């Protein structure tokens, strides 16, 4: 008990607030998108952007990622750990994935600077994960 | 077409063989474990070890990770990307999670050098993800 009021969870990990979670997500280039596809759990690394409280990414027709927006509920995990010390943080965004069709919205997302995934072929389209829950934890000591 | 026979997928990503996948997993300390818990998709960073073709990790009673071995089917994702170039690889292990009860097996797993997760309290127990499918991809050029 060191007297300050940083919230911790039952494991003693520091709980990150929403704003802090979004800042952390903006600071990394790759997240891991999880969804259920034909009864299988799929987890894929994806380049992402942050738009308000939502996470956005680009994909192409026929890819596994396309199924994410058909799957409905998805989870998007982000983290960064120091291999030497084991210290780091993780954030989990849960929500519903949906394709972006609005031209103005697409133009705005194009300005986010999200890297195209290797091997991605045109036409690319944008998918928005409308965040329903955002939770984050930080390991500040072992 | 450069004449060599490295297999690629429909996106042009290099396909990693099973042995290569397991080598890559051994080379990183943290993976992301995904499972369905009470209808929610959960993805958590987890320190892991490799035992044969299986991935193993430690957890404690009452944690979310405990539910992984009740959930049955889980997916364990591993990756490493260079932030500057975007090059890297990812491996996905799908399988069934089960608790390890055999004392000899536990003793062997203790020798793998898997780091305890921060905040983890005793008693810790081992969970084995019996790999049913292991797939890996590498991005060698943008």
CSV table of C-alpha atoms in Angstrom, one decimal:
chain,number,residue,atom,x,y,z
A,1,UNK,CA,0.0,0.0,0.0
A,2,UNK,CA,1.9,3.1,-1.2
A,3,UNK,CA,-0.9,5.6,-0.6
A,4,UNK,CA,-1.7,6.6,-4.2
A,5,UNK,CA,-4.9,5.7,-5.9
A,6,UNK,CA,-3.9,3.9,-9.1
A,7,UNK,CA,-6.6,1.3,-9.6
A,8,UNK,CA,-5.4,-2.3,-9.7
A,9,UNK,CA,-7.2,-5.6,-10.6
A,10,UNK,CA,-7.3,-8.7,-8.5
A,11,UNK,CA,-3.9,-9.7,-9.8
A,12,UNK,CA,-2.4,-6.5,-8.8
A,13,UNK,CA,-2.1,-5.2,-12.4
A,14,UNK,CA,-2.6,-1.5,-13.0
A,15,UNK,CA,-6.0,-0.8,-14.7
A,16,UNK,CA,-5.7,1.6,-17.7
A,17,UNK,CA,-8.5,4.1,-18.2
A,18,UNK,CA,-10.2,4.5,-21.6
A,19,UNK,CA,-8.2,7.5,-22.8
A,20,UNK,CA,-4.9,5.7,-21.8
A,21,UNK,CA,-6.1,2.6,-23.6
A,22,UNK,CA,-6.7,4.5,-26.8
A,23,UNK,CA,-3.3,6.2,-26.6
A,24,UNK,CA,-1.6,2.9,-26.2
A,25,UNK,CA,-3.4,1.5,-29.2
A,26,UNK,CA,-2.4,4.5,-31.3
A,27,UNK,CA,1.2,3.9,-30.3
A,28,UNK,CA,1.5,0.4,-31.9
A,29,UNK,CA,1.2,-0.5,-35.5
A,30,UNK,CA,-0.1,-4.1,-35.3
A,31,UNK,CA,-3.0,-5.5,-33.3
A,32,UNK,CA,-4.5,-9.1,-33.2
A,33,UNK,CA,-8.0,-9.5,-34.4
A,34,UNK,CA,-10.0,-12.5,-33.1
A,35,UNK,CA,-13.3,-13.8,-34.4
A,36,UNK,CA,-15.1,-17.0,-34.9
A,37,UNK,CA,-15.2,-18.3,-38.5
A,38,UNK,CA,-17.1,-21.5,-39.4
A,39,UNK,CA,-16.8,-22.6,-35.8
A,40,UNK,CA,-13.1,-22.0,-35.6
A,41,UNK,CA,-11.4,-19.3,-33.5
A,42,UNK,CA,-9.2,-17.2,-35.8
A,43,UNK,CA,-6.6,-14.7,-34.6
A,44,UNK,CA,-4.7,-12.6,-37.2
A,45,UNK,CA,-2.3,-9.7,-36.9
A,46,UNK,CA,-3.7,-6.6,-38.5
A,47,UNK,CA,-2.5,-3.0,-39.1
A,48,UNK,CA,-5.0,-0.7,-37.5
A,49,UNK,CA,-6.0,2.9,-36.9
A,50,UNK,CA,-8.0,4.5,-34.2
A,51,UNK,CA,-11.0,6.7,-35.1
A,52,UNK,CA,-12.6,8.1,-32.0
A,53,UNK,CA,-13.2,5.1,-29.7
A,54,UNK,CA,-13.3,2.7,-32.6
A,55,UNK,CA,-10.5,0.7,-34.2
A,56,UNK,CA,-10.5,0.5,-38.0
A,57,UNK,CA,-8.5,-1.6,-40.5
A,58,UNK,CA,-8.5,-2.4,-44.2
A,59,UNK,CA,-9.0,-5.7,-45.9
A,60,UNK,CA,-10.0,-7.1,-49.3
A,61,UNK,CA,-12.7,-9.3,-50.7
A,62,UNK,CA,-12.2,-13.0,-50.1
A,63,UNK,CA,-9.8,-12.7,-47.3
A,64,UNK,CA,-10.3,-14.2,-43.8
A,65,UNK,CA,-10.5,-10.7,-42.5
A,66,UNK,CA,-13.6,-10.1,-44.6
A,67,UNK,CA,-15.3,-12.7,-42.5
A,68,UNK,CA,-14.6,-10.6,-39.4
A,69,UNK,CA,-17.3,-8.2,-40.4
A,70,UNK,CA,-19.7,-11.0,-41.1
A,71,UNK,CA,-18.9,-12.6,-37.7
A,72,UNK,CA,-20.4,-9.7,-35.9
A,73,UNK,CA,-18.6,-9.8,-32.5
A,74,UNK,CA,-14.9,-9.5,-32.7
A,75,UNK,CA,-12.1,-8.8,-30.2
A,76,UNK,CA,-9.0,-6.7,-31.0
A,77,UNK,CA,-6.0,-7.2,-28.8
A,78,UNK,CA,-3.0,-4.8,-28.5
A,79,UNK,CA,0.1,-5.1,-26.3
A,80,UNK,CA,3.7,-4.3,-25.9
A,81,UNK,CA,6.1,-6.2,-23.7
A,82,UNK,CA,9.7,-5.8,-22.9
A,83,UNK,CA,11.3,-9.2,-23.6
A,84,UNK,CA,14.0,-8.7,-21.0
A,85,UNK,CA,11.9,-7.5,-18.1
A,86,UNK,CA,8.5,-8.9,-18.9
A,87,UNK,CA,7.0,-5.5,-18.1
A,88,UNK,CA,4.3,-4.1,-20.5
A,89,UNK,CA,0.7,-3.5,-21.1
A,90,UNK,CA,-2.3,-5.0,-23.0
A,91,UNK,CA,-5.6,-3.6,-24.2
A,92,UNK,CA,-8.6,-5.5,-25.4
A,93,UNK,CA,-11.3,-3.9,-27.6
A,94,UNK,CA,-14.5,-5.9,-28.0
A,95,UNK,CA,-17.2,-4.9,-30.4
A,96,UNK,CA,-19.1,-5.4,-33.6
A,97,UNK,CA,-17.3,-5.2,-36.9
A,98,UNK,CA,-19.0,-3.4,-39.8
A,99,UNK,CA,-18.0,-2.3,-43.3
A,100,UNK,CA,-17.6,1.4,-44.0
A,101,UNK,CA,-19.5,2.5,-47.1
A,102,UNK,CA,-19.8,6.3,-46.7
A,103,UNK,CA,-17.4,8.1,-49.0
A,104,UNK,CA,-16.7,11.0,-46.6
A,105,UNK,CA,-15.9,8.6,-43.9
A,106,UNK,CA,-13.7,6.5,-46.1
A,107,UNK,CA,-11.8,9.7,-47.2
A,108,UNK,CA,-11.3,10.5,-43.5
A,109,UNK,CA,-10.0,7.0,-42.7
A,110,UNK,CA,-7.6,7.1,-45.6
A,111,UNK,CA,-5.9,10.1,-43.8
A,112,UNK,CA,-5.2,8.0,-40.7
A,113,UNK,CA,-2.0,6.6,-42.3
A,114,UNK,CA,-2.8,2.9,-41.8
A,115,UNK,CA,-0.3,0.8,-43.6
A,116,UNK,CA,-1.6,-1.7,-46.2
A,117,UNK,CA,-1.1,-5.2,-45.2
A,118,UNK,CA,1.5,-7.1,-47.3
A,119,UNK,CA,0.0,-8.9,-50.2
A,120,UNK,CA,-3.3,-7.0,-49.9
A,121,UNK,CA,-4.8,-6.5,-53.4
A,122,UNK,CA,-7.3,-3.9,-54.5
A,123,UNK,CA,-10.1,-3.2,-53.9
A,124,UNK,CA,-9.5,-2.6,-50.3
A,125,UNK,CA,-12.3,-1.7,-48.0
A,126,UNK,CA,-12.5,-0.3,-44.5
A,127,UNK,CA,-13.9,-2.2,-41.5
A,128,UNK,CA,-14.8,-0.4,-38.3
A,129,UNK,CA,-14.9,-2.2,-35.0
A,130,UNK,CA,-17.5,-0.3,-33.0
A,131,UNK,CA,-16.0,-0.6,-29.5
A,132,UNK,CA,-18.5,-1.8,-26.9
A,133,UNK,CA,-15.9,-2.5,-24.3
A,134,UNK,CA,-12.3,-1.3,-23.9
A,135,UNK,CA,-10.2,-2.7,-21.1
A,136,UNK,CA,-6.5,-2.3,-20.4
A,137,UNK,CA,-3.9,-3.6,-17.9
A,138,UNK,CA,-0.3,-2.7,-17.3
A,139,UNK,CA,2.4,-4.8,-15.6
A,140,UNK,CA,4.6,-2.2,-13.8
A,141,UNK,CA,6.5,-4.7,-11.7
A,142,UNK,CA,7.3,-8.4,-11.5
B,1,UNK,CA,8.4,-16.2,-60.3
B,2,UNK,CA,11.9,-16.5,-59.0
B,3,UNK,CA,12.3,-20.2,-59.6
B,4,UNK,CA,12.5,-21.5,-56.0
B,5,UNK,CA,9.8,-23.5,-54.4
B,6,UNK,CA,8.9,-21.6,-51.2
B,7,UNK,CA,5.2,-22.1,-50.8
B,8,UNK,CA,3.0,-19.0,-50.6
B,9,UNK,CA,-0.6,-18.4,-49.9
B,10,UNK,CA,-3.2,-16.5,-52.0
B,11,UNK,CA,-1.9,-13.2,-50.6
B,12,UNK,CA,1.7,-14.0,-51.6
B,13,UNK,CA,2.8,-14.6,-48.0
B,14,UNK,CA,5.4,-17.3,-47.4
B,15,UNK,CA,3.9,-20.3,-45.7
B,16,UNK,CA,5.9,-21.6,-42.7
B,17,UNK,CA,6.2,-25.4,-42.1
B,18,UNK,CA,5.3,-27.0,-38.8
B,19,UNK,CA,8.9,-27.2,-37.6
B,20,UNK,CA,9.5,-23.6,-38.5
B,21,UNK,CA,6.3,-22.5,-36.8
B,22,UNK,CA,7.4,-24.2,-33.5
B,23,UNK,CA,10.9,-22.7,-33.8
B,24,UNK,CA,9.3,-19.2,-34.1
B,25,UNK,CA,7.0,-19.8,-31.1
B,26,UNK,CA,10.0,-20.9,-29.0
B,27,UNK,CA,11.7,-17.6,-29.9
B,28,UNK,CA,9.2,-15.3,-28.4
B,29,UNK,CA,8.2,-15.0,-24.8
B,30,UNK,CA,4.6,-13.8,-25.1
B,31,UNK,CA,1.7,-15.2,-27.1
B,32,UNK,CA,-2.0,-14.2,-27.2
B,33,UNK,CA,-4.5,-16.8,-26.1
B,34,UNK,CA,-8.1,-16.4,-27.5
B,35,UNK,CA,-11.1,-18.3,-26.2
B,36,UNK,CA,-14.9,-17.8,-25.7
B,37,UNK,CA,-16.0,-17.1,-22.2
B,38,UNK,CA,-19.6,-16.6,-21.3
B,39,UNK,CA,-20.3,-15.7,-25.0
B,40,UNK,CA,-17.5,-13.1,-25.0
B,41,UNK,CA,-14.3,-13.4,-27.1
B,42,UNK,CA,-11.4,-13.0,-24.8
B,43,UNK,CA,-7.8,-12.5,-25.9
B,44,UNK,CA,-5.0,-12.3,-23.3
B,45,UNK,CA,-1.2,-12.1,-23.5
B,46,UNK,CA,0.3,-15.2,-21.9
B,47,UNK,CA,3.8,-16.4,-21.3
B,48,UNK,CA,4.2,-19.8,-22.9
B,49,UNK,CA,6.4,-22.8,-23.4
B,50,UNK,CA,6.6,-25.3,-26.2
B,51,UNK,CA,6.3,-29.0,-25.3
B,52,UNK,CA,6.6,-31.2,-28.4
B,53,UNK,CA,3.9,-29.8,-30.7
B,54,UNK,CA,1.9,-28.4,-27.9
B,55,UNK,CA,1.9,-25.0,-26.2
B,56,UNK,CA,1.8,-24.8,-22.4
B,57,UNK,CA,1.3,-22.1,-19.9
B,58,UNK,CA,0.7,-21.5,-16.2
B,59,UNK,CA,-2.3,-20.0,-14.6
B,60,UNK,CA,-4.0,-19.9,-11.2
B,61,UNK,CA,-7.5,-20.7,-9.9
B,62,UNK,CA,-10.1,-18.0,-10.4
B,63,UNK,CA,-8.3,-16.3,-13.3
B,64,UNK,CA,-9.8,-15.7,-16.7
B,65,UNK,CA,-7.1,-18.0,-18.0
B,66,UNK,CA,-8.6,-20.8,-16.0
B,67,UNK,CA,-11.7,-20.6,-18.2
B,68,UNK,CA,-9.5,-21.3,-21.2
B,69,UNK,CA,-9.3,-24.9,-20.2
B,70,UNK,CA,-13.0,-25.0,-19.6
B,71,UNK,CA,-13.7,-23.4,-22.9
B,72,UNK,CA,-12.3,-26.4,-24.8
B,73,UNK,CA,-11.3,-24.9,-28.1
B,74,UNK,CA,-8.7,-22.1,-27.9
B,75,UNK,CA,-6.4,-20.4,-30.3
B,76,UNK,CA,-2.9,-19.2,-29.5
B,77,UNK,CA,-1.4,-16.5,-31.7
B,78,UNK,CA,2.3,-15.6,-31.9
B,79,UNK,CA,4.0,-13.0,-34.0
B,80,UNK,CA,6.9,-10.7,-34.4
B,81,UNK,CA,6.9,-7.6,-36.6
B,82,UNK,CA,9.4,-4.9,-37.3
B,83,UNK,CA,7.7,-1.6,-36.6
B,84,UNK,CA,9.8,0.2,-39.2
B,85,UNK,CA,9.5,-2.2,-42.1
B,86,UNK,CA,6.3,-4.0,-41.4
B,87,UNK,CA,8.0,-7.3,-42.1
B,88,UNK,CA,7.5,-10.2,-39.8
B,89,UNK,CA,5.7,-13.5,-39.2
B,90,UNK,CA,2.7,-14.9,-37.3
B,91,UNK,CA,1.8,-18.4,-36.2
B,92,UNK,CA,-1.6,-19.6,-35.1
B,93,UNK,CA,-2.0,-22.8,-32.9
B,94,UNK,CA,-5.6,-24.1,-32.6
B,95,UNK,CA,-6.5,-26.8,-30.2
B,96,UNK,CA,-8.1,-28.0,-27.0
B,97,UNK,CA,-6.9,-26.7,-23.7
B,98,UNK,CA,-6.5,-29.2,-20.8
B,99,UNK,CA,-5.1,-29.0,-17.3
B,100,UNK,CA,-2.0,-31.1,-16.6
B,101,UNK,CA,-2.3,-33.3,-13.5
B,102,UNK,CA,0.5,-35.8,-13.9
B,103,UNK,CA,3.4,-35.1,-11.5
B,104,UNK,CA,6.1,-36.3,-13.8
B,105,UNK,CA,4.7,-34.1,-16.6
B,106,UNK,CA,4.5,-31.1,-14.3
B,107,UNK,CA,8.1,-31.6,-13.2
B,108,UNK,CA,9.1,-31.7,-16.9
B,109,UNK,CA,7.2,-28.5,-17.7
B,110,UNK,CA,8.7,-26.7,-14.8
B,111,UNK,CA,12.1,-27.2,-16.5
B,112,UNK,CA,10.9,-25.3,-19.6
B,113,UNK,CA,11.8,-21.9,-18.0
B,114,UNK,CA,8.4,-20.3,-18.6
B,115,UNK,CA,8.1,-17.0,-16.7
B,116,UNK,CA,5.4,-16.6,-14.1
B,117,UNK,CA,2.9,-14.0,-15.1
B,118,UNK,CA,3.0,-10.8,-13.1
B,119,UNK,CA,0.6,-10.9,-10.2
B,120,UNK,CA,0.1,-14.6,-10.5
B,121,UNK,CA,-0.5,-16.2,-7.1
B,122,UNK,CA,0.1,-19.7,-6.0
B,123,UNK,CA,-1.1,-22.3,-6.5
B,124,UNK,CA,-0.2,-22.2,-10.2
B,125,UNK,CA,-1.2,-25.0,-12.5
B,126,UNK,CA,-0.2,-25.9,-16.0
B,127,UNK,CA,-2.5,-25.9,-19.0
B,128,UNK,CA,-1.6,-27.7,-22.2
B,129,UNK,CA,-3.0,-26.6,-25.6
B,130,UNK,CA,-3.1,-29.8,-27.6
B,131,UNK,CA,-2.4,-28.5,-31.0
B,132,UNK,CA,-4.8,-29.7,-33.7
B,133,UNK,CA,-3.7,-27.2,-36.3
B,134,UNK,CA,-0.6,-25.1,-36.6
B,135,UNK,CA,-0.3,-22.5,-39.4
B,136,UNK,CA,2.2,-19.8,-40.0
B,137,UNK,CA,2.9,-17.0,-42.5
B,138,UNK,CA,5.8,-14.7,-43.1
B,139,UNK,CA,5.8,-11.3,-44.7
B,140,UNK,CA,9.2,-11.1,-46.4
B,141,UNK,CA,8.5,-8.0,-48.6
B,142,UNK,CA,6.0,-5.2,-48.8
